[in-house]
Short mmCIF file of C-alpha atoms in Angstrom, two decimals:
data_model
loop_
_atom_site.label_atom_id
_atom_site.label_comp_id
_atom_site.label_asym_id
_atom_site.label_seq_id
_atom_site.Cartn_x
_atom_site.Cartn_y
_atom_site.Cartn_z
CA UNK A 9 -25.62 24.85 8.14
CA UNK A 10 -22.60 25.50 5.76
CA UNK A 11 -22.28 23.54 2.52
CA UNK A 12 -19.17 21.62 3.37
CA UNK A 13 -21.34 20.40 6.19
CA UNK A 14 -24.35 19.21 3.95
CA UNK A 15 -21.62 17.30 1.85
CA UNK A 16 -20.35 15.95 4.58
CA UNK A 17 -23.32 14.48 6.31
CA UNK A 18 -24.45 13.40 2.69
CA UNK A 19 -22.32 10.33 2.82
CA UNK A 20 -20.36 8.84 0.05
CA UNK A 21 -23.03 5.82 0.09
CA UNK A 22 -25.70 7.79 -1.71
CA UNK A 23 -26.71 9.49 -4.34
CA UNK A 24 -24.92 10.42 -7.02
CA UNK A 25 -21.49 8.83 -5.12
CA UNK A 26 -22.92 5.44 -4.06
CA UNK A 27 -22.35 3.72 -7.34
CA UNK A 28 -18.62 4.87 -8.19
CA UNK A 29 -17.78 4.17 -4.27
CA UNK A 30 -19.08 0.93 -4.48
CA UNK A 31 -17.06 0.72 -7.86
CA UNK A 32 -13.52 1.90 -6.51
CA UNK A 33 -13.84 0.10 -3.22
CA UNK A 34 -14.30 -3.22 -5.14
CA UNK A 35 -11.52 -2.40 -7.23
CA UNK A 36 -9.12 -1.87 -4.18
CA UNK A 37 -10.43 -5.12 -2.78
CA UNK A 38 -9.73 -6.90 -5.16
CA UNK A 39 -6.01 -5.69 -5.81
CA UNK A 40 -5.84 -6.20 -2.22
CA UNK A 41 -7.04 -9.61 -2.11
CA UNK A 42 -4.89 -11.10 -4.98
CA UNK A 43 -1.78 -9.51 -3.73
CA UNK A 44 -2.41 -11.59 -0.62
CA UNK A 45 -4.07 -14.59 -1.93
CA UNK A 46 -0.98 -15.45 -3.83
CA UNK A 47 0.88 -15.45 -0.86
CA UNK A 48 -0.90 -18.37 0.51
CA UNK A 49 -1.31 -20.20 -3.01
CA UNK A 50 2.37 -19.91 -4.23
CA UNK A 51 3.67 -23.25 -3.11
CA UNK A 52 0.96 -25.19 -4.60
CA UNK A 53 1.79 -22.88 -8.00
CA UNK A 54 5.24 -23.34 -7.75
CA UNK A 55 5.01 -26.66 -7.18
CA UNK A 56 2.63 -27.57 -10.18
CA UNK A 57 4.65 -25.57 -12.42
CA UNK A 58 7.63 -26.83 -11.30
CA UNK A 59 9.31 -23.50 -10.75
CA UNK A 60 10.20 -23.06 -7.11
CA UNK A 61 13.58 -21.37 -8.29
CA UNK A 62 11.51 -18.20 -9.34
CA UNK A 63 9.28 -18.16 -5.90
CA UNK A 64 11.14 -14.80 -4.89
CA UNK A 65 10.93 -13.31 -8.33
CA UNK A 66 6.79 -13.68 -8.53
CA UNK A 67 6.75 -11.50 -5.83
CA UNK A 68 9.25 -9.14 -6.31
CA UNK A 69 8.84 -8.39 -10.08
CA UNK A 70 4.92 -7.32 -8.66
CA UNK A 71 6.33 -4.70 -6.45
CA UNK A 72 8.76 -3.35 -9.64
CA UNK A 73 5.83 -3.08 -11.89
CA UNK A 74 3.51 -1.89 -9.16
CA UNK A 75 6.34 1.42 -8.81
CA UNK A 76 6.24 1.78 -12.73
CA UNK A 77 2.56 2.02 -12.88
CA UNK A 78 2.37 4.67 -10.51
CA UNK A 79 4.58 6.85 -12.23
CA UNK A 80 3.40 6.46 -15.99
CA UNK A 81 -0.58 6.51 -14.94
CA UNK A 82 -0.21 9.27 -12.67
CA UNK A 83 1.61 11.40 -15.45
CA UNK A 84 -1.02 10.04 -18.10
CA UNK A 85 -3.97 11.13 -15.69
CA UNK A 86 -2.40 14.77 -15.54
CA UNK A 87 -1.96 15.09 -18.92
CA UNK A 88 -5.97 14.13 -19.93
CA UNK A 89 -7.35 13.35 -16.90
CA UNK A 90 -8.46 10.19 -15.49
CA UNK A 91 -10.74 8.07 -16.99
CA UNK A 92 -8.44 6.41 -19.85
CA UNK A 93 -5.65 5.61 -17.69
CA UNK A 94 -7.96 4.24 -15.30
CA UNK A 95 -9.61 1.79 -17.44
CA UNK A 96 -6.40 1.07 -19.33
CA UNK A 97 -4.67 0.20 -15.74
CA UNK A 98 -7.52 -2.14 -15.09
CA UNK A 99 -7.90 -3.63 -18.34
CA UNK A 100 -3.40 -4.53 -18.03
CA UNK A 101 -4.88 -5.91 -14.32
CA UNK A 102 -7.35 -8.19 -15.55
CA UNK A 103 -5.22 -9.50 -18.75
CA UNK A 104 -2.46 -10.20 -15.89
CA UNK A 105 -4.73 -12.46 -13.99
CA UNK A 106 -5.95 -14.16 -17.11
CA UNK A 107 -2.61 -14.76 -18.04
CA UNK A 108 -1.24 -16.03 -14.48
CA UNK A 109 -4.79 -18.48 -14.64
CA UNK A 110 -4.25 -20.19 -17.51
CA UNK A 111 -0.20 -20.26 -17.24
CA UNK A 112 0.92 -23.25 -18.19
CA UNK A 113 4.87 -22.45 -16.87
CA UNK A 114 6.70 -20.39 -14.33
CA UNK A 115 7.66 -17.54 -16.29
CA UNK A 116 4.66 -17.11 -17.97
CA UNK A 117 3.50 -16.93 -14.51
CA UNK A 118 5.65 -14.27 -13.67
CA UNK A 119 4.96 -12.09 -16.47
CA UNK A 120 1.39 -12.48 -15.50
CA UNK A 121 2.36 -11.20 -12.40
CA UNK A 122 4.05 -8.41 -13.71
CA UNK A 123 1.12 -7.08 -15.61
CA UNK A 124 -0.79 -7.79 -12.51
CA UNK A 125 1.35 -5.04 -10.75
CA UNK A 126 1.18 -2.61 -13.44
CA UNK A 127 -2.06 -2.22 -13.25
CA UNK A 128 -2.80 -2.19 -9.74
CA UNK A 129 -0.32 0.37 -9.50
CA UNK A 130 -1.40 2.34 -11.82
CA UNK A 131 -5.03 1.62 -10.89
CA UNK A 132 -4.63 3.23 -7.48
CA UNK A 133 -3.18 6.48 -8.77
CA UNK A 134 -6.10 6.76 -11.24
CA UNK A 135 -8.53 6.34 -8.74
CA UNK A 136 -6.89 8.91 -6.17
CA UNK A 137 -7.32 11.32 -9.44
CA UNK A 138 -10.90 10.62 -9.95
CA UNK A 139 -11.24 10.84 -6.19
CA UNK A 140 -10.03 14.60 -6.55
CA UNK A 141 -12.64 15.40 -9.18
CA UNK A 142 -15.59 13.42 -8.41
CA UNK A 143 -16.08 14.08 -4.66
CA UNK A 144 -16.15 17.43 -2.43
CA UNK A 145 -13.24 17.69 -0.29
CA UNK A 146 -15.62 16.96 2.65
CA UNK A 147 -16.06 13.96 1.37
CA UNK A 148 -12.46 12.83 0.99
CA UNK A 149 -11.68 11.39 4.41
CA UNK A 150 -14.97 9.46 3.96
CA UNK A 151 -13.86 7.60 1.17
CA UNK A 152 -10.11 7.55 1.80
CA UNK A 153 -11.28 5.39 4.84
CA UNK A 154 -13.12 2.98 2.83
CA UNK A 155 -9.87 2.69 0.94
CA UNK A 156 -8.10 1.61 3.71
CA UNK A 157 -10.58 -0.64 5.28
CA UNK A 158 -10.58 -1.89 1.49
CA UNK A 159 -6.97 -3.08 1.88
CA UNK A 160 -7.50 -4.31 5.57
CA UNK A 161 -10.05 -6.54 5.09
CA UNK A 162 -8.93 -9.08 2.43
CA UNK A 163 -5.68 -9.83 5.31
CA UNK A 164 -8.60 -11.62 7.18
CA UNK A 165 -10.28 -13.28 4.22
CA UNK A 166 -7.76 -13.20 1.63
CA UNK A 167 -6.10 -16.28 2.89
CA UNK A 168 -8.81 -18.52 3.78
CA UNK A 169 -10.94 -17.73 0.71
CA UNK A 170 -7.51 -18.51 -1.63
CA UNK A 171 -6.73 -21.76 0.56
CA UNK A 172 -10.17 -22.78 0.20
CA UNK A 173 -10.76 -21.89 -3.26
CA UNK A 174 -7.44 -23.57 -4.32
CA UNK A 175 -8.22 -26.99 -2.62
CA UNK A 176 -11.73 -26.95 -3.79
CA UNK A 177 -11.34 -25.94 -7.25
CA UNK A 178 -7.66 -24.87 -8.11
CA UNK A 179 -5.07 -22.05 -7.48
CA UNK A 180 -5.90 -21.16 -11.44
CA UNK A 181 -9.94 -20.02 -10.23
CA UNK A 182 -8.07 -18.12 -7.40
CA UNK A 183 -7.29 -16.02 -10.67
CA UNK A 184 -9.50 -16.76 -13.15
CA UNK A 185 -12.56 -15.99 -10.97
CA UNK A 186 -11.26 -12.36 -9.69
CA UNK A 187 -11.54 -11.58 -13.37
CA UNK A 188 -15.54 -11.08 -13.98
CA UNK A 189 -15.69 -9.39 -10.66
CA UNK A 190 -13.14 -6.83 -11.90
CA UNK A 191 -15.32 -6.11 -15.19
CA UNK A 192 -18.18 -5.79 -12.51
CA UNK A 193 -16.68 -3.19 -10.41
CA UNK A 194 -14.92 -1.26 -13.50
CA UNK A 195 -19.02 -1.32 -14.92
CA UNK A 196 -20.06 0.88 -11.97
CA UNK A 197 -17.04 3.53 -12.65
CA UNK A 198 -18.52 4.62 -16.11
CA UNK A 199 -21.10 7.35 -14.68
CA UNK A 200 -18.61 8.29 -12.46
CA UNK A 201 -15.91 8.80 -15.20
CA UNK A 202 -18.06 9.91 -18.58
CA UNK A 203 -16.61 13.49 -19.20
CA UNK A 204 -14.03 14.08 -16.28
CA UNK A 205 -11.35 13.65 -19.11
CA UNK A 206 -9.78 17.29 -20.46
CA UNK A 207 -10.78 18.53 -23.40
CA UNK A 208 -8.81 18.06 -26.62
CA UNK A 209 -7.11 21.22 -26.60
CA UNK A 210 -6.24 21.12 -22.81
CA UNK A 211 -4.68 18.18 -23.10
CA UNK A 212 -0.63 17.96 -22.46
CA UNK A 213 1.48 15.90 -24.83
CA UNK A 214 3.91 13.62 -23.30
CA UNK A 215 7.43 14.93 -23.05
CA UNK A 216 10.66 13.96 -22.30
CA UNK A 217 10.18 14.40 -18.39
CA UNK A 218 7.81 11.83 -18.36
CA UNK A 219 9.45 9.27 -20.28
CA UNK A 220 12.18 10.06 -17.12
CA UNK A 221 10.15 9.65 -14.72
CA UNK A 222 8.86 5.95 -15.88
CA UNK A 223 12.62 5.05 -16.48
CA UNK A 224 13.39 6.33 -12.84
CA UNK A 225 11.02 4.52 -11.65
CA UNK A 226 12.05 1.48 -13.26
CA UNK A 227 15.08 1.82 -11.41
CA UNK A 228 13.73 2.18 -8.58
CA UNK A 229 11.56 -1.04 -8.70
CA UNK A 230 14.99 -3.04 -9.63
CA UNK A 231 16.73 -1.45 -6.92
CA UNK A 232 14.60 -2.27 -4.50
CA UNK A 233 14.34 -6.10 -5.82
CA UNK A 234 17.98 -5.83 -5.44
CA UNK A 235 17.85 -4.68 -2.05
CA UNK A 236 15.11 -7.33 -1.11
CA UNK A 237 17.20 -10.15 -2.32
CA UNK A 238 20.65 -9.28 -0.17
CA UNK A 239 19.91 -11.96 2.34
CA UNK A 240 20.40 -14.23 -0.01
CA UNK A 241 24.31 -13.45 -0.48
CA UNK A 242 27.17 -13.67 2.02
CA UNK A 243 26.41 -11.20 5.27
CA UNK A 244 29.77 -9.24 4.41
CA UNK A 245 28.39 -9.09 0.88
CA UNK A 246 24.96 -7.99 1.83
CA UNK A 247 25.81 -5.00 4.02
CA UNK A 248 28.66 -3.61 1.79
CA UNK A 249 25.77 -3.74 -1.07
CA UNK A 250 22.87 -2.50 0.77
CA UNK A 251 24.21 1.07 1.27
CA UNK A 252 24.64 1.12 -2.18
CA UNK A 253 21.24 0.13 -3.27
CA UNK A 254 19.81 2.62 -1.02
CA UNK A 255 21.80 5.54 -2.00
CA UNK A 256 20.66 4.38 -6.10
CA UNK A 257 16.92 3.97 -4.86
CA UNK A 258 17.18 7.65 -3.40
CA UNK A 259 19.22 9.01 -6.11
CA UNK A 260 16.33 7.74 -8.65
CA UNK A 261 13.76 9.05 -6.77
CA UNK A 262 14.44 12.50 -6.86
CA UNK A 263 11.93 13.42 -9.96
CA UNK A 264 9.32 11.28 -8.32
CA UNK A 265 8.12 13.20 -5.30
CA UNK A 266 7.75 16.33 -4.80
CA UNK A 267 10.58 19.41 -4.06
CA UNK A 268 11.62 19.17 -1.14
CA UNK A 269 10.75 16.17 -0.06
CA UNK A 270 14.39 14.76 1.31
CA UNK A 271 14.51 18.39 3.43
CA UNK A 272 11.13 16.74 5.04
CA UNK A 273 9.60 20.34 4.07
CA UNK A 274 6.75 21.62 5.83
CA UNK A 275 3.60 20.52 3.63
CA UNK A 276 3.22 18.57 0.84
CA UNK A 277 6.78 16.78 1.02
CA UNK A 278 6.66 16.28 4.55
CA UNK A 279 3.30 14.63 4.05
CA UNK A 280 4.79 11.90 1.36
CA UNK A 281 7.86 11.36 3.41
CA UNK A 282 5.16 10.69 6.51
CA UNK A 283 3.36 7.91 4.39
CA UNK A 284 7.01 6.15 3.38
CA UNK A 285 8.10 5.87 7.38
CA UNK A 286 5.24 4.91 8.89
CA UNK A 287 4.39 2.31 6.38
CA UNK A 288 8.52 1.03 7.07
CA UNK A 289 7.13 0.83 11.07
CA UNK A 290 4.47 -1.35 10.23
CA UNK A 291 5.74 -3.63 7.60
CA UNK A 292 9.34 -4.04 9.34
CA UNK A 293 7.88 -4.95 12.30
CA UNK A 294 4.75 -7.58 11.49
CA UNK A 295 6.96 -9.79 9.51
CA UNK A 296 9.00 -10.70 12.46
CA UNK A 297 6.16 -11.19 14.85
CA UNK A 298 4.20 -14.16 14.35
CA UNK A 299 7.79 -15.71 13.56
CA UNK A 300 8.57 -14.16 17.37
CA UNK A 301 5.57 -16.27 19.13
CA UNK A 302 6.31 -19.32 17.14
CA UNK A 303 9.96 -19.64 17.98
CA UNK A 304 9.92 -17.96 21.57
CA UNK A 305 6.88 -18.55 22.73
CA UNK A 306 6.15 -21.98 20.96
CA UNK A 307 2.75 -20.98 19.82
CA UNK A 308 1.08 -22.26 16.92
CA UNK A 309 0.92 -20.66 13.50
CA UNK A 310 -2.60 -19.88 13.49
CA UNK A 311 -2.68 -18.46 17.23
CA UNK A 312 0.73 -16.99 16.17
CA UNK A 313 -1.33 -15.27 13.43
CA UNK A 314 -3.69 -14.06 15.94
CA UNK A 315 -1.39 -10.93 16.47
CA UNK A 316 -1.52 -9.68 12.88
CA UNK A 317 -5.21 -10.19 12.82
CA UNK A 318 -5.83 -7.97 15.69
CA UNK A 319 -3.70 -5.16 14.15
CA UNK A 320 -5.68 -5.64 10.88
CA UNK A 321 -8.84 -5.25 13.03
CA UNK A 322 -7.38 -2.33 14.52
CA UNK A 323 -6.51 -1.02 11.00
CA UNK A 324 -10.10 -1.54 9.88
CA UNK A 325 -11.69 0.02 12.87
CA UNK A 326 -9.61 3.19 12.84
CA UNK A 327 -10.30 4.11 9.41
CA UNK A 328 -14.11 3.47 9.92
CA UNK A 329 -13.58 6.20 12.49
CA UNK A 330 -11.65 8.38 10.63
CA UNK A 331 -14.33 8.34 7.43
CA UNK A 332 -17.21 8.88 10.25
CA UNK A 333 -15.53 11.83 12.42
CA UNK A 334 -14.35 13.28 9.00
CA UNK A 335 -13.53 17.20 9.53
CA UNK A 336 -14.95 16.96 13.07
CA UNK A 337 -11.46 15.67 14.06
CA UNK A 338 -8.79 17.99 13.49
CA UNK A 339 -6.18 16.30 11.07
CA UNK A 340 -3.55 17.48 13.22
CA UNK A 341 -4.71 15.75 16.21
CA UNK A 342 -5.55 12.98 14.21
CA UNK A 343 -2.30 12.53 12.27
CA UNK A 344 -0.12 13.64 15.92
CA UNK A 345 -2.35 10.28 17.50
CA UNK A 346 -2.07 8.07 14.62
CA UNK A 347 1.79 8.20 14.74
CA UNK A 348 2.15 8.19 18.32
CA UNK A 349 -0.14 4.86 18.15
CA UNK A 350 1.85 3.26 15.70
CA UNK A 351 5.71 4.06 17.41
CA UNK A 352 4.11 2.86 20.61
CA UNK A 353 2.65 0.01 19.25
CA UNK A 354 6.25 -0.87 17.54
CA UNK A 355 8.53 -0.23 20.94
CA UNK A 356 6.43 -2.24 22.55
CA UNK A 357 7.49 -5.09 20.43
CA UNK A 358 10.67 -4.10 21.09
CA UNK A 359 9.63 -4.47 24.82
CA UNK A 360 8.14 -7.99 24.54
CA UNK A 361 11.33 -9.35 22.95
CA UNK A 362 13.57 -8.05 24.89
CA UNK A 363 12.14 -8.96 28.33
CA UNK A 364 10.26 -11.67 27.66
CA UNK A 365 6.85 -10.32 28.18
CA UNK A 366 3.66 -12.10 28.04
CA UNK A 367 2.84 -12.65 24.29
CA UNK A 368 -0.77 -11.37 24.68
CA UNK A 369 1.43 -8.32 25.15
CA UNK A 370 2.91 -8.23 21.03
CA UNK A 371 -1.03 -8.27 20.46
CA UNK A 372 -1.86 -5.53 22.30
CA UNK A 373 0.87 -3.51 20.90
CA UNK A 374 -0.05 -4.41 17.23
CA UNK A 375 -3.53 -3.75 18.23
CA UNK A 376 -2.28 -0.41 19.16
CA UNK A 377 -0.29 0.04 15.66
CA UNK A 378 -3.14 -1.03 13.64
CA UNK A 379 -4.97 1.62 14.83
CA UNK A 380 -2.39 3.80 14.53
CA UNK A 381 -2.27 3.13 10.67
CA UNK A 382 -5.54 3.54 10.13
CA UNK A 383 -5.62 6.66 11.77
CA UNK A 384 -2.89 7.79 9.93
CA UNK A 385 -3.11 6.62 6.11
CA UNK A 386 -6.86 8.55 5.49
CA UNK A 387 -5.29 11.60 6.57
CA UNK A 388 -2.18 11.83 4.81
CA UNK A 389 -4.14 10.49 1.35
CA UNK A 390 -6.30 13.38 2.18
CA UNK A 391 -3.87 16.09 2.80
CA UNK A 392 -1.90 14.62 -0.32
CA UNK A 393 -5.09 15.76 -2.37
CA UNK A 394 -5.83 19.04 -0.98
CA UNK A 395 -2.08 19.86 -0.64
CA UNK A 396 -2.38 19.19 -4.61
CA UNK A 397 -2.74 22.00 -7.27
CA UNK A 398 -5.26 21.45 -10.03
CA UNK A 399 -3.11 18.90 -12.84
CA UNK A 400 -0.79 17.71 -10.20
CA UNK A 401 -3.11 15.11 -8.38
CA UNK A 402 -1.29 12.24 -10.64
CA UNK A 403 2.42 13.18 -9.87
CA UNK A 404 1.39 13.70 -6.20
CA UNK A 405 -0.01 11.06 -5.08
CA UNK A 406 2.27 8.55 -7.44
CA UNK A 407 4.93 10.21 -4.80
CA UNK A 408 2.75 9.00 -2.34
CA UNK A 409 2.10 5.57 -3.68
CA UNK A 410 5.51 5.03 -4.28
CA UNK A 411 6.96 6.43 -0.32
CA UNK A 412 4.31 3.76 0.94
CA UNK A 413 5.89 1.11 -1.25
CA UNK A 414 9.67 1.80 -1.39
CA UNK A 415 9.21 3.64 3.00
CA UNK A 416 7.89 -0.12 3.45
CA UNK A 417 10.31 -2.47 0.86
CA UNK A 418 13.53 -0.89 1.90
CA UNK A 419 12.26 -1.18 6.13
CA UNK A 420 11.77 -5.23 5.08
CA UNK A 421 15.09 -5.86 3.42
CA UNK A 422 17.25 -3.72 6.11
CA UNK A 423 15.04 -5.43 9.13
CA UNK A 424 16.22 -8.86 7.52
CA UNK A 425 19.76 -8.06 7.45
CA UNK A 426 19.36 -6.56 11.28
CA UNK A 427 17.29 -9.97 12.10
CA UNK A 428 20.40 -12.51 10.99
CA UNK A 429 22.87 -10.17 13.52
CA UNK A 430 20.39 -10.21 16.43
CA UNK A 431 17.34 -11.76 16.06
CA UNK A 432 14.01 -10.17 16.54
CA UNK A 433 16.35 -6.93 18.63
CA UNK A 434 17.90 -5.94 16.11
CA UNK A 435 14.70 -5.30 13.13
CA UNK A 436 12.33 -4.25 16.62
CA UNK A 437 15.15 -1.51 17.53
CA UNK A 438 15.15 -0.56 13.85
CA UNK A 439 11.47 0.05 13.45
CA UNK A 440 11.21 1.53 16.89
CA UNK A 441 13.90 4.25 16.05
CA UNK A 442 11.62 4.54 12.86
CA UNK A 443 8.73 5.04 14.98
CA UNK A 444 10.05 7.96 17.15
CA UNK A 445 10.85 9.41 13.64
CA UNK A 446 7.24 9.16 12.88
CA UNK A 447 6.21 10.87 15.52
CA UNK A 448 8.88 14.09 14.60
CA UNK A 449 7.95 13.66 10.80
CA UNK A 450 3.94 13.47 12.06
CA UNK A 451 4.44 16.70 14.57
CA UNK A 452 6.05 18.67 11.69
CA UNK A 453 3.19 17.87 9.11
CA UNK A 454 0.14 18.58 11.42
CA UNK A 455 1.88 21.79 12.70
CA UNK A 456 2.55 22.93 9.06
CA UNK A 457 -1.16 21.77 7.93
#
C-alpha cells in the first residue's frame, strides 16, 4: 500500500488532524452562520435602531470588506506564513461581532459589520494556507469537503436558530453569543499552527505590490456595491452604468488572480475563473426561485423555501462524497459531472418558468445543482492548492476567494436588472447561458489537470 494511500484512509478526524479540523470547520461555521443569521434578524435590527435607510449598506459593506481581507491576509500569509494572519483575521471577526452586539445605532452597526467581513475574509484565506501546510495532499479533498458542508449546513439552521434566538433572548445574543464559540474553535488551532510561521530571515517585507493589491481590491468591493445597488436607479440609468461597473471591477482585478486568468488558461487560471461562474449559476438563479413558487405557483414561503433547502441538502451530500471518494474519483470526472449537474440543474429552471411545469420540478432541478456545487467547489479548492507553488498559496486562493465572491455578486446584480425586463426568463436564460459556460470552462480545466 503506497503512502498517499495510508494518508488517505487515515482520515482528517484523527490523530494528529482531528483537533485543528474540528478547529477550522467551526470557524467556517460560524462565518457561515452569521452571514446568514443576519439575514433573517435585520428587520428587527433595523427596526430597533431605527435605521432601515442603511438595510442595503449592512450587507453590502460585508461583501467589500470580505474582498479586502482576502487580498491583504493572503499576501500577509505568503510573506510569514499563516498563523499571525490567521489569528489576527479572527481576532478583527470577533471584535466585529462584539461591536455589532452591543451597537447602540445603525452605523455603528455597520462598521461592526464591516470588521465582521474583514475577518471572515481574511479568515478563509488563512485557513486555505494552513490547509496547504498542515495536511498531505491526500488529505485535501477530505477536508475541503468538510469546508463546504461547513457553509451548507448553517442555510438549514442558520435561520431558525437566529429567529429563535432573537425572539427568545435578542438579535444582540445572535452576536454576542457567536463570540465565546469563536475563542473556542480559534483554541483548538494553536497545535495546529505553533511553528508553521517562516523563519525570521525568510520572511518577505511588504512592498509596494501589496499595498496595490489591497487598494485594488478595495475597488473592487465598491464596484461591486455599486453594481449591486443599480436597481435602485432609473432602468435607462442602470444599464448604461452597469457596463461600466463591470468593465472597472475587471480592470481592478487584474493583479488579483493569477496570469492568465481572463485567456481562461489551461490550469491554474482556468481553475479560478471555474469557481467565479459556477458560483454566478448558483447564486443568480436561487434568488429568483422561491420568489418564482410564491408568485406563480402561490405557494407559501416556507414550502416556497423547500426548494433551496433541497439544493442545500444536495450541496451537503455531494461534498460528503467528494471528501469520502477522495483520489478514488478522478477530479476530471468529478469536476466534468459537477458542472454538468449544476447547468442542468439551472436550465431546468429555465424550463419550469417558461412552460409552466410542475413546481416539484424547480426542486428537483436545484436538487440537481446542489449537488452539482458540491461536487464541484472541493475540487477546484483542491486543484487551487496543488496547482500552487510553495509561497503562493495566499495570492492563489485570495484569487479564488474573490472569483467565488465577485463570479457570484456581479451574476446577482445583472440577474436583477434581467428580472425587471422579463421576469424570472430573463435572470433563468442568463444563468443558463452561464451554465453551458461552466460546462466549456469545467471541460477545459479537467482536460488540462
Amino acid at each position: 500500500m503506497s503512502v498517499d494511500s495510508d494518508l488517505s484512509r487515515a482520515g482528517i478526524l484523527r490523530r494528529p488532524y482531528a483537533l485543528p479540523t474540528v478547529g477550522a470547520w467551526s470557524l467556517v461555521f460560524l462565518a457561515a452562520f452569521e452571514s446568514l443569521a443576519v439575514t433573517t434578524i435585520m428587520p428587527v435590527v433595523t427596526s430597533d435602531l431605527d435605521g432601515r435607510g442603511l438595510y442595503a449598506l449592512a450587507f453590502s459593506s460585508t461583501l467589500a470588506a470580505g474582498v479586502v481581507g482576502m487580498v491583504a491576509i493572503g499576501s500577509w500569509a505568503d510573506r510569514r506564513g499563516p498563523a499571525v494572519p490567521l489569528f489576527t483575521a479572527i481576532a478583527v471577526f470577533a471584535a466585529g461581532l462584539a461591536v455589532a452586539g452591543t451597537a447602540t445605532s445603525m452605523p455603528v452597526f455597520v462598521a461592526a459589520r464591516f470588521l465582521q467581513g474583514l475577518g471572515a475574509g481574511g479568515m478563509t484565506v488563512a485557513l486555505y494556507v494552513l490547509v496547504a501546510l498542515v495536511y498531505p495532499a491526500p488529505l485535501h479533498i477530505k477536508i475541503f469537503g468538510a469546508f463546504a458542508s461547513a457553509w451548507v449546513l448553517p442555510s438549514m439552521v442558520g435561520p431558525f436558530v437566529a429567529g429563535f434566538v432573537a425572539d427568545a433572548l435578542s438579535w444582540h445574543w445572535v452576536f454576542l453569543g457567536v463570540v465565546a464559540l469563536v475563542a473556542v474553535a480559534a483554541g483548538m488551532m494553536v497545535p495546529a499552527v505553533r511553528g508553521r510561521d517562516r523563519a525570521s530571515a525568510d520572511r518577505v517585507p511588504a512592498s509596494a505590490t501589496d499595498a496595490r493589491r489591497v487598494a485594488e481590491a478595495a475597488v473592487v468591493a465598491v464596484s461591486v456595491v455599486v453594481l449591486s445597488s443599480l436597481g435602485e436607479l432609473d432602468r435607462s440609468a442602470a444599464w448604461l452604468l452597469a457596463p461600466v461597473a463591470v468593465v472597472v471591477i475587471g480592470f481592478a482585478l487584474r493583479h488579483l488572480v493569477p496570469p492568465g486568468t481572463y485567456r481562461i488558461r489551461a490550469g491554474l487560471p482556468a481553475t479560478v475563473v471555474l469557481c467565479g461562474v459556477a458560483g454566478g449559476v448558483f447564486f443568480g438563479t436561487e434568488v429568483y426561485l422561491p420568489l418564482l413558487l410564491h408568485d406563480r405557483y402561490g405557494l407559501p414561503a416556507w414550502l416556497s423555501g423547500i426548494t433551496l433547502t433541497a439544493g442545500a441538502i444536495a450541496w451537503a451530500l455531494a461534498s460528503a462524497v467528494q471528501g469520502r471518494l477522495g483520489d478514488r474519483l478522478d477530479p476530471g470526472t468529478a469536476i466534468r459531472t459537477g458542472a454538468t449537474l449544476l447547468a442542468g440543474g439551472a436550465a431546468l429552471e429555465l424550463v419550469t418558468a417558461v412552460a409552466h411545469l410542475h413546481p416539484a420540478m424547480a426542486a428537483v432541478g436545484w436538487f440537481a445543482a446542489g449537488a452539482g456545487m458540491g461536487t464541484l467547489y472541493p475540487r477546484i479548492s483542491t486543484l487551487v492548492l496543488a496547482l500552487s507553488a510553495p509561497g503562493e498559496e495566499g495570492f492563489n486562493t485570495a484569487a479564488k476567494s474573490i472569483s467565488d465572491a465577485v463570479g457570484g455578486s456581479v451574476a446577482l446584480a445583472l440577474s436583477g436588472l434581467l428580472f425587471a425586463l422579463a421576469p424570472f426568463t430573463g435572470p433563468f436564460l442568463f444563468t443558463t447561458l452561464l451554465g453551458a459556460g461552466t460546462v466549456l470552462i469545467a471541460l477545459r480545466v479537467a482536460a488540462s489537470r
